[in-house]
Amino acid sequence: MALVPEPRLQVSARLDRLPFTRKHGRVLFGSGLGWALDAMDVGLISFIIAALAQHWGLDRGETGLIASVGFAGMAIGASVGGLLADRLGRRQVFALTLLVFGIATGASALVGGIAALLVLRFLAGLGLGAELPVASTYVSELAPARMRGRVIVILEAFWAIGWTVSALVGYFVVPVGENGWRWAFVIGAVPALYALTVRWGLPESPRWLAGRGRLEEADRIVASFEADAERALTRGPLASAPTAAPRDAEPTAPTAPSEPTGAPLATTARDRLAALWSTEFRGRTLSIWLVWFCVNFAYYGAFIWIPSILVDAGFSLVRSFGFTLIITLAQLPGYAVAAWLIEVWGRRATLSVFLVGSAGSAVFFGMAQSEGTIIAAGMLLSFFNLGAWGALYAVTPELYPTSLRGTGAGWAAGFGRIASILAPLLVPVMLRAGGAGLAFSVFAGFFVVAAIATWGLIDRSGVALDER
């Protein structure tokens, strides 16, 4: 005898059977704007610290501190943001993160010394740190199960757009006089105002609303997606998308959840944090935290310092920025391939392969000497590393049930940010000890450890999210 699904599980099943509609596209675009802003900010800092080292006479310790203090804010922001998203909702936290980021970044253009810049970089990091894990949680809860991983990788691809914009600003704006870096901060802050207005036009996550007992609100939002699908069908067939079932049809998820469904697993911040280390979740929590830590260390250690490393190698500031721009362009193909493979190979296989590719590319970059090999190695590193990031953001929210999904994703990202704090500080030490060859060999080792830890995760490709 079949059990009648709970209303909140009906919400989940109705979301999972939908085709990808224009409303999904608006959610993806609105969330992606914030993602691009995050990338643009982090990317700009790599150019700004190279310029400030010349204009303000900063040493490597001081420039490393500017990079690290932003990541310290991001570590706290990710952890607190995940908890707030589980308590207050996904959309409200989105808007708050962009507001904090926009104000702090705009004010950074006015600073006259390193102390004020450090304070504002920390505040900007608070906003940016909460942005990414909350965004991936939000989009994963709205995407149909059969394409969820691919949608999250496409969301992560907005990072490449933002990083490319930062490379363009770094190349054309930052080197133009002593105040070029100030205009770079202004350019980074202005889009936050637009993204804030877009974000308020997005719906709240129906899964989160249903989990909080707000079933009428959840129903209205799901109904709007269903109506959008029906309108699309009257305009013509949706490419590779199945027909949406009528609202009154018996809801069926594409694949049954692997865990039992029932009441929310946790309802308070304390319970959510404790649940991450319960018997059921401690293995995947340990594995995902290790992956996040290693990938953050290797990625930010490499990409924050690439412009400065090239300047130290004898290339002019403008020429090193040009190399970085070319290297950045390889990120988009990396995301595209990962988006395709993640629904073909699955989460773990895709993530581990791209991490191994990142390790090999890091070794290649550390040994590169000529302009051609530097660009080729850098492009390979961009391709594999950013594809790995896409897969990582896809798998992380899927590891936890709805009641602690934001907390799980946020604390994994927050722990990873510890590595992004350490890396900019340790890279100068490694460069003095053994040059770029030693630094990038260390990065390769971190990528290998992350690839191994990937196999401690569960793979939920095409499986309905756990709604507890």
JSON list of C-alpha atoms in Angstrom, two decimals, residues 298-299 301-303 305-306 309 358-367 377-378 381 427 430-431 434-447:
[
{"chain": "A", "resi": 298, "resn": "ALA", "atom": "CA", "xyz": [46.21, 25.42, -4.10]},
{"chain": "A", "resi": 299, "resn": "TYR", "atom": "CA", "xyz": [43.86, 27.67, -6.09]},
{"chain": "A", "resi": 301, "resn": "GLY", "atom": "CA", "xyz": [47.99, 30.25, -3.55]},
{"chain": "A", "resi": 302, "resn": "ALA", "atom": "CA", "xyz": [48.50, 30.02, -7.30]},
{"chain": "A", "resi": 303, "resn": "PHE", "atom": "CA", "xyz": [46.09, 32.49, -8.84]},
{"chain": "A", "resi": 305, "resn": "TRP", "atom": "CA", "xyz": [50.20, 35.33, -6.88]},
{"chain": "A", "resi": 306, "resn": "ILE", "atom": "CA", "xyz": [50.52, 34.61, -10.62]},
{"chain": "A", "resi": 309, "resn": "ILE", "atom": "CA", "xyz": [55.30, 35.94, -9.83]},
{"chain": "A", "resi": 358, "resn": "SER", "atom": "CA", "xyz": [45.09, 20.37, -11.80]},
{"chain": "A", "resi": 359, "resn": "ALA", "atom": "CA", "xyz": [48.00, 18.64, -10.05]},
{"chain": "A", "resi": 360, "resn": "GLY", "atom": "CA", "xyz": [49.76, 17.86, -13.32]},
{"chain": "A", "resi": 361, "resn": "SER", "atom": "CA", "xyz": [49.18, 21.39, -14.62]},
{"chain": "A", "resi": 362, "resn": "ALA", "atom": "CA", "xyz": [50.61, 22.91, -11.42]},
{"chain": "A", "resi": 363, "resn": "VAL", "atom": "CA", "xyz": [53.84, 20.92, -11.81]},
{"chain": "A", "resi": 364, "resn": "PHE", "atom": "CA", "xyz": [54.03, 22.01, -15.46]},
{"chain": "A", "resi": 365, "resn": "PHE", "atom": "CA", "xyz": [53.57, 25.68, -14.53]},
{"chain": "A", "resi": 366, "resn": "GLY", "atom": "CA", "xyz": [56.25, 25.50, -11.85]},
{"chain": "A", "resi": 367, "resn": "MET", "atom": "CA", "xyz": [58.77, 24.25, -14.43]},
{"chain": "A", "resi": 377, "resn": "ALA", "atom": "CA", "xyz": [50.67, 25.65, -18.40]},
{"chain": "A", "resi": 378, "resn": "GLY", "atom": "CA", "xyz": [48.59, 28.48, -16.97]},
{"chain": "A", "resi": 381, "resn": "LEU", "atom": "CA", "xyz": [45.75, 24.97, -14.75]},
{"chain": "A", "resi": 427, "resn": "VAL", "atom": "CA", "xyz": [53.57, 31.58, -0.84]},
{"chain": "A", "resi": 430, "resn": "MET", "atom": "CA", "xyz": [57.95, 29.10, -0.51]},
{"chain": "A", "resi": 431, "resn": "LEU", "atom": "CA", "xyz": [59.11, 31.46, -3.27]},
{"chain": "A", "resi": 434, "resn": "GLY", "atom": "CA", "xyz": [62.64, 27.32, -3.74]},
{"chain": "A", "resi": 435, "resn": "GLY", "atom": "CA", "xyz": [61.04, 29.64, -6.24]},
{"chain": "A", "resi": 436, "resn": "ALA", "atom": "CA", "xyz": [57.93, 28.98, -8.31]},
{"chain": "A", "resi": 437, "resn": "GLY", "atom": "CA", "xyz": [58.95, 25.34, -8.81]},
{"chain": "A", "resi": 438, "resn": "LEU", "atom": "CA", "xyz": [58.65, 24.56, -5.09]},
{"chain": "A", "resi": 439, "resn": "ALA", "atom": "CA", "xyz": [55.43, 26.55, -4.62]},
{"chain": "A", "resi": 440, "resn": "PHE", "atom": "CA", "xyz": [53.61, 24.88, -7.48]},
{"chain": "A", "resi": 441, "resn": "SER", "atom": "CA", "xyz": [54.83, 21.44, -6.48]},
{"chain": "A", "resi": 442, "resn": "VAL", "atom": "CA", "xyz": [53.24, 22.02, -3.08]},
{"chain": "A", "resi": 443, "resn": "PHE", "atom": "CA", "xyz": [50.03, 23.09, -4.80]},
{"chain": "A", "resi": 444, "resn": "ALA", "atom": "CA", "xyz": [50.12, 19.89, -6.85]},
{"chain": "A", "resi": 445, "resn": "GLY", "atom": "CA", "xyz": [50.40, 17.86, -3.66]},
{"chain": "A", "resi": 446, "resn": "PHE", "atom": "CA", "xyz": [47.31, 19.55, -2.23]},
{"chain": "A", "resi": 447, "resn": "PHE", "atom": "CA", "xyz": [45.38, 18.77, -5.42]}
]
